[in-house]
Coordinates of C-alpha atoms and ligand atoms in Angstrom, one line a residue:
M1 CA 5.7 2.6 122.0
S2 CA 6.5 -0.3 119.8
A3 CA 9.9 -0.3 118.1
R4 CA 8.4 0.1 114.7
L5 CA 6.5 3.1 115.7
K6 CA 9.5 4.6 117.4
S7 CA 11.6 4.1 114.3
W8 CA 8.9 5.9 112.2
L9 CA 8.7 8.9 114.5
P10 CA 11.9 10.8 113.3
R11 CA 10.5 10.5 109.7
V12 CA 7.1 11.8 110.5
V13 CA 8.7 14.7 112.4
A14 CA 11.1 15.3 109.4
I15 CA 8.3 15.4 106.9
L16 CA 6.1 17.8 109.1
A17 CA 9.1 20.1 109.5
I18 CA 9.7 20.2 105.8
A19 CA 6.0 20.7 105.2
I20 CA 5.6 23.7 107.4
F21 CA 8.9 25.2 106.9
P22 CA 8.0 27.8 104.2
L23 CA 4.8 28.6 106.2
I24 CA 6.4 29.7 109.3
P25 CA 5.9 33.4 109.6
G26 CA 9.3 35.4 109.5
V27 CA 11.2 32.7 107.7
P28 CA 13.1 34.9 105.1
E29 CA 12.4 34.3 101.5
F30 CA 16.0 33.7 101.0
W31 CA 16.0 30.8 103.4
V32 CA 13.2 29.2 101.4
T33 CA 15.1 29.8 98.2
L34 CA 18.2 28.1 99.6
A35 CA 16.0 25.2 100.9
G36 CA 14.6 24.8 97.4
Y37 CA 18.3 24.5 96.1
I38 CA 19.0 22.1 98.8
G39 CA 16.1 19.9 97.6
L40 CA 17.3 20.0 93.9
S41 CA 20.8 18.9 95.0
S42 CA 19.4 16.3 97.2
L43 CA 17.9 14.6 94.3
V44 CA 21.2 14.3 92.6
A45 CA 23.0 13.4 95.7
I46 CA 20.5 10.6 96.5
G47 CA 21.3 9.1 93.1
L48 CA 25.1 9.3 93.9
V49 CA 24.5 7.6 97.3
L50 CA 23.1 4.7 95.5
L51 CA 25.7 4.7 92.6
T52 CA 28.8 5.5 94.5
G53 CA 28.1 4.8 98.2
V54 CA 26.1 1.5 97.7
G55 CA 27.2 0.4 94.1
G56 CA 30.8 1.5 94.6
M57 CA 30.9 3.4 91.2
T58 CA 32.3 6.8 91.6
S59 CA 30.9 9.4 89.1
F60 CA 32.2 12.9 88.7
G61 CA 30.0 13.5 85.8
Q62 CA 26.4 13.5 87.5
A63 CA 26.0 17.2 86.7
A64 CA 25.8 16.5 83.0
F65 CA 22.6 14.5 83.5
V66 CA 21.2 17.4 85.5
G67 CA 22.1 19.4 82.3
F68 CA 20.2 16.9 80.1
G69 CA 17.0 17.1 82.0
A70 CA 17.3 20.9 82.2
Y71 CA 18.1 21.5 78.5
T72 CA 15.5 19.0 77.2
S73 CA 12.8 20.9 79.0
A74 CA 14.2 24.4 78.1
V75 CA 14.2 23.4 74.4
L76 CA 10.7 21.8 74.5
T77 CA 9.1 24.8 76.3
T78 CA 10.7 27.6 74.6
K79 CA 11.0 26.2 71.1
F80 CA 7.9 23.9 70.9
G81 CA 5.6 25.6 73.4
L82 CA 5.1 22.7 75.7
S83 CA 4.0 23.3 79.4
P84 CA 6.7 22.5 81.9
W85 CA 4.6 19.7 83.3
A86 CA 4.3 18.1 79.9
T87 CA 8.0 18.0 79.3
L88 CA 8.8 15.7 82.4
P89 CA 8.5 12.4 80.5
F90 CA 10.7 13.7 77.8
A91 CA 13.3 15.1 80.2
L92 CA 13.5 11.7 82.0
L93 CA 13.4 9.8 78.7
S94 CA 16.4 11.8 77.1
T95 CA 18.3 11.5 80.4
G96 CA 17.6 7.8 80.7
L97 CA 18.6 7.1 77.1
M98 CA 21.7 9.1 77.4
A99 CA 22.6 7.3 80.7
L100 CA 21.9 3.8 79.1
L101 CA 24.2 4.7 76.3
I102 CA 27.0 6.1 78.5
G103 CA 26.4 3.3 81.1
V104 CA 26.8 0.5 78.6
V105 CA 30.2 1.9 77.7
T106 CA 31.4 3.1 81.1
A107 CA 29.6 1.3 83.9
K108 CA 31.6 -1.9 83.3
L109 CA 34.9 -0.1 83.7
S110 CA 36.7 -1.1 86.9
G111 CA 38.9 0.7 89.4
H112 CA 39.9 4.1 88.6
Y113 CA 39.0 3.9 85.1
L114 CA 35.4 4.5 85.8
P115 CA 35.8 7.8 87.6
L116 CA 38.2 8.9 84.9
G117 CA 35.6 8.0 82.4
T118 CA 32.9 10.0 84.2
I119 CA 35.3 13.1 84.3
A120 CA 35.8 12.7 80.6
W121 CA 32.1 12.7 79.6
G122 CA 31.4 15.2 82.3
I123 CA 33.8 17.6 80.6
S124 CA 32.7 16.8 77.0
F125 CA 28.9 17.4 77.8
F126 CA 29.9 20.8 79.3
Y127 CA 31.5 21.8 76.1
M128 CA 28.7 20.3 74.0
F129 CA 26.1 22.3 75.8
G130 CA 28.2 25.4 75.4
N131 CA 28.9 25.0 71.7
I132 CA 25.6 24.1 70.3
E133 CA 23.8 27.0 68.5
A134 CA 20.4 25.8 69.2
L135 CA 21.1 25.6 72.9
G136 CA 22.4 29.2 73.0
R137 CA 26.0 28.4 73.3
Y138 CA 27.5 29.6 76.7
D139 CA 24.6 32.1 77.2
G140 CA 22.2 29.2 77.3
I141 CA 18.5 29.5 76.9
S142 CA 16.5 32.0 79.0
G143 CA 12.8 33.1 79.3
L144 CA 11.6 29.6 80.3
P145 CA 8.0 29.4 81.6
A146 CA 7.5 28.8 85.4
F147 CA 5.6 25.8 86.7
S148 CA 1.9 26.6 87.1
I149 CA -1.1 25.1 88.8
G150 CA -4.6 26.0 87.7
G151 CA -3.4 29.3 86.1
T152 CA -1.3 30.3 89.1
S153 CA 2.4 30.6 88.2
L154 CA 4.8 29.0 90.8
I155 CA 7.3 31.8 90.7
S156 CA 8.0 32.5 94.3
A157 CA 10.5 30.4 96.2
R158 CA 7.6 29.5 98.5
A159 CA 5.6 28.2 95.7
V160 CA 8.2 26.0 94.0
F161 CA 9.4 24.7 97.3
Y162 CA 6.7 22.0 97.4
P163 CA 7.1 20.5 94.0
I164 CA 10.8 20.2 94.7
W165 CA 10.5 18.7 98.1
I166 CA 7.6 16.4 97.2
S167 CA 10.0 15.1 94.5
V168 CA 12.8 14.6 97.2
L169 CA 10.4 12.7 99.4
I170 CA 9.2 10.5 96.5
A171 CA 12.9 9.9 95.6
V172 CA 13.8 8.9 99.3
V173 CA 11.0 6.5 99.4
L174 CA 11.6 4.9 96.1
S175 CA 15.4 4.6 96.7
E176 CA 14.9 3.1 100.2
N177 CA 12.4 0.6 98.8
L178 CA 14.8 -0.3 96.1
L179 CA 17.7 -0.9 98.4
D180 CA 15.5 -3.1 100.6
S181 CA 14.6 -5.5 97.9
R182 CA 16.2 -8.4 95.7
M183 CA 17.6 -5.9 93.2
G184 CA 18.9 -3.7 95.9
R185 CA 20.7 -6.6 97.6
A186 CA 22.2 -7.5 94.2
V187 CA 23.5 -3.9 94.0
R188 CA 24.7 -3.8 97.5
A189 CA 26.4 -7.2 96.9
L190 CA 28.6 -5.5 94.4
R191 CA 30.6 -4.3 97.4
G192 CA 31.4 -7.9 98.2
G193 CA 33.0 -8.2 94.8
S194 CA 31.3 -9.3 91.6
V195 CA 32.6 -12.9 91.8
A196 CA 30.4 -13.7 94.8
A197 CA 27.4 -12.0 93.3
E198 CA 27.7 -13.7 89.9
S199 CA 28.2 -17.0 91.7
F200 CA 24.6 -16.6 93.0
G201 CA 23.2 -15.6 89.6
V202 CA 23.4 -11.9 89.9
D203 CA 23.9 -10.2 86.5
T204 CA 26.4 -7.7 88.0
A205 CA 26.8 -5.8 84.7
R206 CA 23.0 -5.3 84.6
A207 CA 22.9 -4.3 88.2
K208 CA 25.4 -1.6 87.6
L209 CA 23.7 -0.4 84.7
V210 CA 20.3 -0.2 86.5
I211 CA 21.7 1.8 89.3
F212 CA 23.7 4.0 86.9
V213 CA 20.5 4.9 84.9
Y214 CA 18.4 5.3 88.1
A215 CA 21.0 7.8 89.5
A216 CA 21.0 9.6 86.2
L217 CA 17.1 9.8 86.1
L218 CA 17.2 11.5 89.5
A219 CA 19.7 14.0 88.2
G220 CA 17.5 14.5 85.2
L221 CA 14.5 15.1 87.4
A222 CA 16.4 17.7 89.4
G223 CA 17.5 19.4 86.1
W224 CA 13.9 19.5 84.9
L225 CA 12.9 21.1 88.1
Y226 CA 15.9 23.5 88.1
A227 CA 15.1 24.6 84.6
H228 CA 11.6 26.1 85.6
V229 CA 12.7 27.2 89.0
Q230 CA 15.6 29.2 87.6
R231 CA 13.7 29.8 84.3
S232 CA 17.0 29.8 82.4
V233 CA 19.6 27.3 81.6
S234 CA 23.4 27.7 80.7
P235 CA 26.2 25.2 80.8
S236 CA 28.2 26.3 83.9
P237 CA 25.9 24.7 86.5
F238 CA 26.3 21.3 84.6
G239 CA 30.0 21.4 84.4
I240 CA 32.6 19.2 86.2
N241 CA 32.9 21.5 89.2
A242 CA 29.2 21.0 89.8
G243 CA 29.9 17.3 89.5
I244 CA 32.6 17.4 92.1
E245 CA 30.2 19.2 94.5
Y246 CA 27.5 16.6 94.1
L247 CA 30.0 13.9 94.8
L248 CA 31.1 15.8 97.9
M249 CA 27.4 15.9 99.1
A250 CA 27.1 12.1 98.7
V251 CA 30.4 11.4 100.4
L252 CA 30.0 14.1 103.2
G253 CA 26.4 13.2 104.1
G254 CA 26.8 9.3 104.2
S255 CA 27.9 7.4 101.1
G256 CA 25.7 4.3 102.1
Y257 CA 22.6 6.1 103.4
V258 CA 19.8 7.6 101.1
V259 CA 19.0 10.3 103.7
G260 CA 22.7 11.0 104.0
G261 CA 22.3 12.5 100.4
V262 CA 19.9 15.1 101.8
L263 CA 22.2 15.8 104.7
G264 CA 25.1 16.3 102.4
A265 CA 23.2 18.5 100.1
T266 CA 22.0 20.6 103.1
I267 CA 25.6 21.1 104.4
V268 CA 27.3 21.7 101.1
T269 CA 24.6 24.1 99.9
V270 CA 24.5 26.1 103.2
L271 CA 28.3 26.1 103.6
K272 CA 28.8 27.2 100.0
D273 CA 26.4 30.1 100.5
Q274 CA 28.2 31.2 103.6
L275 CA 31.6 30.8 102.3
Q276 CA 30.8 32.8 99.2
N277 CA 29.9 35.6 101.7
I278 CA 32.7 35.3 104.1
L279 CA 35.7 34.2 102.3
P280 CA 36.1 37.0 99.8
K281 CA 35.9 39.5 102.7
L282 CA 38.6 37.5 104.7
I283 CA 40.9 37.2 101.7
G284 CA 40.2 40.6 100.3
T285 CA 39.5 39.6 96.7
G286 CA 36.6 37.8 94.9
G287 CA 37.0 34.2 93.7
N288 CA 35.7 30.7 94.0
F289 CA 37.5 30.1 97.3
E290 CA 34.9 27.7 98.6
S291 CA 36.3 25.1 96.2
I292 CA 39.4 25.0 98.2
V293 CA 37.5 24.5 101.4
F294 CA 35.4 21.7 99.7
G295 CA 38.5 20.0 98.6
I296 CA 40.0 20.0 102.0
L297 CA 36.5 18.8 103.5
M298 CA 36.5 16.0 101.0
V299 CA 39.8 14.7 102.1
A300 CA 39.0 15.1 105.7
V301 CA 35.8 13.1 105.4
L302 CA 37.5 10.3 103.4
Q303 CA 40.2 10.2 106.2
L304 CA 38.1 10.6 109.3
A305 CA 34.6 9.4 108.6
R306 CA 34.5 7.1 105.6
Q307 CA 30.8 6.5 106.1
G308 CA 30.1 10.2 106.1
L309 CA 28.1 12.1 108.8
W310 CA 24.7 10.4 108.6
P311 CA 25.9 7.4 110.9
F312 CA 26.5 9.9 113.7
I313 CA 22.9 11.2 113.5
L314 CA 21.8 7.7 113.1
A315 CA 23.4 6.8 116.4
L316 CA 21.1 9.4 118.1
L317 CA 17.9 8.1 116.5
P318 CA 16.0 5.1 117.7
R319 CA 17.4 1.9 116.4
P320 CA 15.5 0.8 113.4
A321 CA 13.4 -2.4 114.0
D322 CA 14.8 -5.6 112.9
K323 CA 13.4 -7.1 109.7
T324 CA 10.4 -9.2 110.4
I325 CA 10.6 -12.8 109.3
N326 CA 7.3 -14.4 108.2
A327 CA 8.0 -18.0 109.0
S328 CA 4.6 -18.9 107.4
A329 CA 5.5 -17.4 104.0
P330 CA 5.1 -20.1 101.3
A331 CA 8.3 -22.0 100.7
L332 CA 10.3 -21.1 97.6
S333 CA 10.2 -23.9 94.8
H334 CA 12.5 -26.8 95.4
R335 CA 15.0 -28.6 92.9
Q336 CA 14.6 -32.3 92.4
A337 CA 17.7 -34.0 93.8
P338 CA 19.6 -36.0 91.1
D339 CA 19.6 -39.8 91.3
R340 CA 21.8 -41.3 94.0
G341 CA 24.9 -42.9 92.6
A342 CA 24.6 -41.6 89.1
P343 CA 27.4 -39.4 87.7
L344 CA 26.5 -35.7 88.5
L345 CA 29.7 -34.0 87.8
S346 CA 32.5 -35.3 85.5
V347 CA 35.6 -33.5 85.1
D348 CA 37.7 -34.6 82.1
K349 CA 41.3 -33.4 81.7
A350 CA 40.6 -30.0 83.2
R351 CA 43.7 -27.7 82.9
K352 CA 44.5 -24.2 84.0
E353 CA 47.7 -22.4 83.2
F354 CA 48.6 -19.0 84.8
G355 CA 51.3 -17.9 82.5
G356 CA 54.0 -20.5 82.8
L357 CA 52.4 -22.0 86.0
V358 CA 50.3 -25.1 85.6
A359 CA 47.8 -24.7 88.5
V360 CA 45.5 -27.5 87.4
N361 CA 47.1 -30.2 85.3
D362 CA 44.7 -32.3 83.2
V363 CA 42.7 -33.4 86.1
S364 CA 40.0 -35.9 85.7
F365 CA 37.5 -37.4 88.2
T366 CA 33.7 -37.9 88.7
V367 CA 31.3 -37.0 91.5
K368 CA 28.2 -39.2 91.9
G369 CA 24.9 -38.0 93.2
G370 CA 24.5 -38.1 97.0
E371 CA 28.2 -38.5 97.6
I372 CA 30.5 -36.3 99.7
V373 CA 33.8 -36.2 97.7
G374 CA 36.9 -34.7 99.4
L375 CA 39.5 -32.8 97.4
I376 CA 42.7 -32.6 99.3
G377 CA 46.3 -31.5 98.7
P378 CA 48.9 -29.2 100.1
N379 CA 48.6 -25.4 99.9
G380 CA 49.0 -24.4 96.3
A381 CA 47.9 -27.7 95.0
G382 CA 45.2 -26.1 92.8
K383 CA 42.2 -26.9 94.7
S384 CA 40.7 -23.5 94.8
T385 CA 41.6 -22.9 91.2
L386 CA 39.8 -26.2 90.3
F387 CA 36.6 -24.8 92.1
N388 CA 37.0 -21.7 90.1
L389 CA 37.0 -23.7 86.9
L390 CA 33.9 -25.7 88.0
T391 CA 31.9 -22.7 88.9
G392 CA 32.8 -20.5 85.8
V393 CA 34.8 -17.9 87.9
L394 CA 37.8 -18.9 85.8
G395 CA 37.9 -20.2 82.3
A396 CA 39.7 -23.5 81.8
T397 CA 42.8 -23.6 79.5
S398 CA 41.6 -27.0 78.1
G399 CA 39.4 -29.9 79.2
E400 CA 35.8 -30.5 79.7
V401 CA 33.4 -30.3 82.7
R402 CA 30.0 -32.1 82.4
Y403 CA 27.1 -31.5 84.9
R404 CA 24.1 -33.8 84.6
G405 CA 25.6 -34.9 81.2
E406 CA 25.9 -31.3 79.8
R407 CA 28.9 -29.3 79.2
I408 CA 29.2 -26.3 81.7
D409 CA 32.9 -25.4 81.0
G410 CA 32.8 -22.0 79.2
M411 CA 29.5 -21.1 80.8
P412 CA 29.5 -17.8 82.9
A413 CA 29.3 -18.3 86.6
R414 CA 25.8 -17.1 86.9
D415 CA 24.4 -19.6 84.3
I416 CA 26.3 -22.4 86.2
A417 CA 24.5 -21.2 89.3
K418 CA 21.3 -21.6 87.5
Q419 CA 22.0 -25.2 86.9
G420 CA 22.1 -25.7 90.8
I421 CA 25.8 -25.5 91.6
A422 CA 26.5 -23.4 94.6
R423 CA 29.7 -22.8 96.5
T424 CA 31.6 -21.1 99.3
F425 CA 34.8 -19.2 99.1
Q426 CA 38.1 -19.9 100.9
H427 CA 38.5 -16.3 101.3
V428 CA 35.1 -15.2 102.7
K429 CA 33.1 -13.0 100.4
L430 CA 30.2 -11.5 102.4
V431 CA 29.3 -7.8 102.4
A432 CA 30.5 -6.9 105.9
S433 CA 28.2 -4.1 106.6
M434 CA 25.0 -6.0 105.5
S435 CA 23.1 -8.2 108.0
V436 CA 23.9 -11.9 108.0
L437 CA 20.2 -12.4 106.9
E438 CA 20.5 -10.2 103.8
N439 CA 23.8 -11.7 102.8
V440 CA 22.4 -15.2 102.9
A441 CA 19.2 -14.0 101.0
I442 CA 21.4 -13.2 98.0
G443 CA 21.7 -16.9 97.7
A444 CA 18.0 -17.1 96.8
H445 CA 18.3 -14.4 94.1
L446 CA 17.6 -16.9 91.3
R447 CA 14.6 -18.4 93.0
T448 CA 12.4 -15.3 92.8
R449 CA 11.8 -12.6 90.1
P450 CA 10.9 -9.1 91.4
G451 CA 12.6 -6.5 89.4
V452 CA 13.5 -2.8 89.9
V453 CA 10.1 -1.2 89.4
S454 CA 8.0 -3.6 91.5
S455 CA 10.5 -3.3 94.2
M456 CA 10.4 0.5 94.3
L457 CA 6.6 0.3 94.4
R458 CA 6.6 -2.4 97.2
L459 CA 4.9 -4.9 94.9
D460 CA 7.4 -7.4 95.8
R461 CA 6.6 -7.9 99.5
G462 CA 5.1 -11.4 99.0
E463 CA 8.2 -12.8 97.3
E464 CA 10.4 -10.7 99.6
A465 CA 9.0 -12.5 102.6
R466 CA 9.6 -15.8 101.0
M467 CA 13.2 -15.0 100.4
L468 CA 13.8 -13.8 103.9
A469 CA 12.0 -16.8 105.4
E470 CA 14.2 -19.1 103.3
A471 CA 17.4 -17.2 104.3
A472 CA 16.4 -17.4 108.0
R473 CA 15.5 -21.1 107.7
Q474 CA 18.9 -22.0 106.1
L475 CA 20.7 -19.9 108.8
Q476 CA 18.9 -21.8 111.4
R477 CA 19.8 -25.0 109.7
V478 CA 23.5 -24.2 109.9
G479 CA 23.2 -23.1 113.5
L480 CA 23.4 -19.3 113.1
G481 CA 19.7 -18.7 113.9
E482 CA 20.7 -16.2 116.6
H483 CA 22.7 -14.0 114.4
L484 CA 20.3 -13.1 111.7
H485 CA 20.3 -9.3 112.3
K486 CA 23.9 -8.6 113.0
P487 CA 26.3 -7.2 110.4
A488 CA 28.1 -10.1 108.8
G489 CA 31.4 -8.6 109.5
S490 CA 30.8 -8.7 113.3
L491 CA 30.8 -12.7 113.1
A492 CA 33.9 -14.6 113.7
L493 CA 35.6 -15.7 110.7
G494 CA 34.7 -19.4 111.2
Q495 CA 31.0 -18.3 111.6
Q496 CA 31.3 -16.3 108.5
R497 CA 32.3 -19.4 106.5
I498 CA 29.2 -21.1 107.9
A499 CA 27.1 -18.2 106.9
E500 CA 28.5 -18.7 103.4
I501 CA 27.1 -22.3 103.6
A502 CA 23.8 -21.1 104.4
R503 CA 23.9 -18.6 101.4
A504 CA 24.9 -21.5 99.1
L505 CA 22.0 -23.6 100.6
C506 CA 19.6 -20.7 99.6
L507 CA 20.3 -21.4 96.0
D508 CA 18.7 -24.8 96.4
P509 CA 21.7 -26.5 95.1
A510 CA 22.0 -30.1 93.8
L511 CA 25.8 -29.8 94.1
L512 CA 27.5 -27.9 96.8
L513 CA 31.2 -26.9 96.6
L514 CA 32.8 -26.1 100.0
D515 CA 36.2 -24.6 100.1
E516 CA 37.9 -25.2 103.5
P517 CA 34.6 -24.7 105.4
A518 CA 36.0 -25.9 108.7
A519 CA 39.0 -23.6 108.8
G520 CA 38.9 -21.4 111.9
L521 CA 36.2 -23.4 113.7
R522 CA 36.5 -24.9 117.2
F523 CA 36.3 -28.5 117.9
N524 CA 32.6 -28.6 118.7
E525 CA 31.8 -26.3 115.9
K526 CA 33.6 -28.8 113.6
Q527 CA 31.4 -31.5 115.0
Q528 CA 28.3 -29.5 114.3
L529 CA 29.5 -28.8 110.7
A530 CA 30.2 -32.6 110.2
G531 CA 26.6 -33.4 111.4
L532 CA 25.2 -30.8 109.2
L533 CA 27.1 -32.1 106.1
S534 CA 26.0 -35.7 106.8
R535 CA 22.4 -34.6 107.2
L536 CA 22.6 -32.7 103.9
R537 CA 23.9 -35.9 102.2
A538 CA 21.1 -37.9 103.7
D539 CA 18.7 -35.4 102.1
G540 CA 20.2 -36.1 98.8
M541 CA 22.8 -33.3 98.5
T542 CA 26.0 -33.9 96.7
I543 CA 29.1 -32.2 98.1
L544 CA 32.7 -31.6 96.9
L545 CA 34.8 -30.6 99.9
V546 CA 38.1 -29.1 100.1
E547 CA 39.5 -29.4 103.6
H548 CA 42.9 -29.6 105.5
D549 CA 41.6 -31.3 108.7
M550 CA 42.3 -34.9 107.8
D551 CA 40.2 -36.3 110.6
F552 CA 37.2 -34.4 109.3
V553 CA 37.7 -35.4 105.8
M554 CA 38.4 -39.1 106.5
R555 CA 35.2 -39.4 108.8
L556 CA 32.9 -37.6 106.3
T557 CA 33.7 -38.4 102.7
D558 CA 32.7 -41.3 100.4
H559 CA 35.6 -40.7 98.0
I560 CA 38.7 -38.6 98.0
V561 CA 40.8 -37.0 95.1
V562 CA 44.4 -35.9 96.0
L563 CA 46.0 -33.1 94.2
V564 CA 49.7 -32.2 94.3
F565 CA 51.1 -29.4 92.4
G566 CA 48.1 -29.4 90.2
T567 CA 48.3 -33.0 89.3
K568 CA 46.0 -35.8 90.6
I569 CA 48.2 -38.3 92.3
A570 CA 45.5 -40.6 93.7
E571 CA 41.8 -41.2 94.3
G572 CA 39.9 -43.7 96.3
T573 CA 38.0 -44.4 99.5
P574 CA 39.2 -42.7 102.6
A575 CA 40.7 -46.0 103.9
A576 CA 42.6 -46.5 100.6
I577 CA 43.9 -42.9 100.5
A578 CA 45.0 -43.1 104.2
T579 CA 47.4 -46.0 103.4
N580 CA 48.4 -44.9 99.8
P581 CA 52.1 -44.7 99.8
Q582 CA 52.3 -41.8 97.2
V583 CA 49.8 -39.7 99.4
L584 CA 51.8 -40.4 102.5
E585 CA 54.9 -39.4 100.6
A586 CA 53.3 -36.2 99.4
Y587 CA 52.0 -35.3 102.9
L588 CA 54.7 -36.5 105.2
G589 CA 57.7 -36.4 102.9
G590 CA 58.1 -40.3 102.8
V591 CA 58.3 -40.8 106.6
E592 CA 57.0 -44.2 107.4
Ligands
ADP601 P1 45.0 -24.4 96.8 O1 43.6 -23.9 96.9 O2 45.2 -25.8 96.5 O3 45.8 -24.0 98.0 P2 45.3 -22.6 94.6 O4 44.3 -23.1 93.5 O5 44.9 -21.4 95.3 O6 45.7 -23.7 95.5 O7 46.5 -22.2 93.8 C1 47.2 -23.1 92.8 C2 48.3 -22.4 92.2 O8 47.9 -21.4 91.4 C3 49.2 -21.6 93.3 O9 50.7 -21.8 92.9 C4 48.8 -20.2 93.1 O10 49.8 -19.3 93.5 C5 48.3 -20.1 91.7 N1 47.3 -19.2 91.3 C6 46.0 -19.2 91.8 N2 45.4 -18.2 91.4 C7 46.1 -17.6 90.5 C8 45.8 -16.5 89.7 N3 44.7 -15.9 89.6 N4 47.0 -16.0 88.9 C9 48.1 -16.6 88.9 N5 48.5 -17.7 89.7 C10 47.5 -18.2 90.5
MG602 MG1 42.6 -23.0 98.2

């Protein structure tokens, strides 16, 4: 059996099992009911897997979006007489708009402010639902119509089972498609820090908003279904407690895996039902004791299995096939190299102060097309800070930077990336859990266009093949062709730096900024890197290189700029720098 077929087998089995489950004679009605609730929760949990597990944004407020979908349909069916099917677009629209509004305000919050923000709006929407007269206050709205098909009402648990689980399957497919695409990689790259993603042209604020709205839409879909399964709505299922349960499902099942959301929803829903039966008998009085167990469970998972339980199941399944790379996919468009010898980058009195510390002190120099320029100086000299000024990661205190004659100081990092300036980072910024190939493909983000919807519908495969082929080509170029499918975190640190060069090359840069690329490389790896940089220069690439290995710098560069304590103390050819008394003084403390 081919690897591809083998990796599909578990899915086919799972789908068939779901399809026949309600039809199996002797399966109690109650189990089917429970399975329906599992499906509803799965939708919310899948959204949270993408938002929290993949995008790194923790939301306690997801239940409020379920409420939006549910209340929208409740109002439209009971007050305006619409059929339940007809309200779906409205339920999604109202949830989506609300998510957009909330997302614009909260999705950009960082650290623990975002979860706190989600708790805040989670609680406020609960009270809002409970205090609006038209929504029936805390009693809610009852007497909602059931779904119906051709005049038959889908009232029994067996009948609503299918609309619910078909929705879940669609959500799984769309979500997996989305993750496995240009936009999905942009969202997954948020994990590697927004600095790296922005430096390759990813609009991280937009990526966050997209995933926030998408997760809310899945919750709204669940709410719409819920309203007509339950046929009544009231505020309590949409409160903060429910929000915490949904989060537990996502975390427990597997925070990085779409199907993990379904697993988490299954475990939590079944466990809750069992605990509600057993605990009051054990303890002797009624109460929501299951919340205590859930709290303990959440802490245990975060301590013992950060990735949730899905990876344990994944380990038992056939390994998914490696991504296929279509080497004959048409190459991506290529930028015209700048004229050799013409000024490409001019830095004029660039200055960066951190409080009282002058990290970069009015530094000026020029990089010409087709040159390799070395930027050297002791630790703390301001080299990396200067890189951050040139690439828009930091704003300069004063001074000007011109690239191809135009000012780029003050531009955001992703606009500078668009101009064709790519970089690597002294402290490697790859997503450790993503494959080397996919990390590098992020470098090509700006060279193709596919958006969210076309990715979910798989209309992006042509462009996707071109991006992956480019990533594979650049990895082969830097000598990492054998490591395409390994997680980036499994490479040696030196190799990770080289993978960052491949990612930078994927941007098709005219100017390449390398921050200590040879650190951690063995002797012959350094030789290979030197060979690569020479070939790049021969192909018309311009390179600004920070490096401590003097042999490496002296042999490779055309021109060297020396920084000490933020100040430029010398510049010139390698030969001139090697004998410059001030440089020797700075490096060797004046020893002859
Ligand atoms: P280099 O790359 O040459 O080793 P850096 O540019 O990393 O030097 O650092 C230059 C100086 O600026 C150092 O003294 C460092 O501590 C300081 N520095 C760098 N980044 C920051 C920051 N974000 N906030 C405050 N100080 C910083
Ligand atoms: Mg540095």
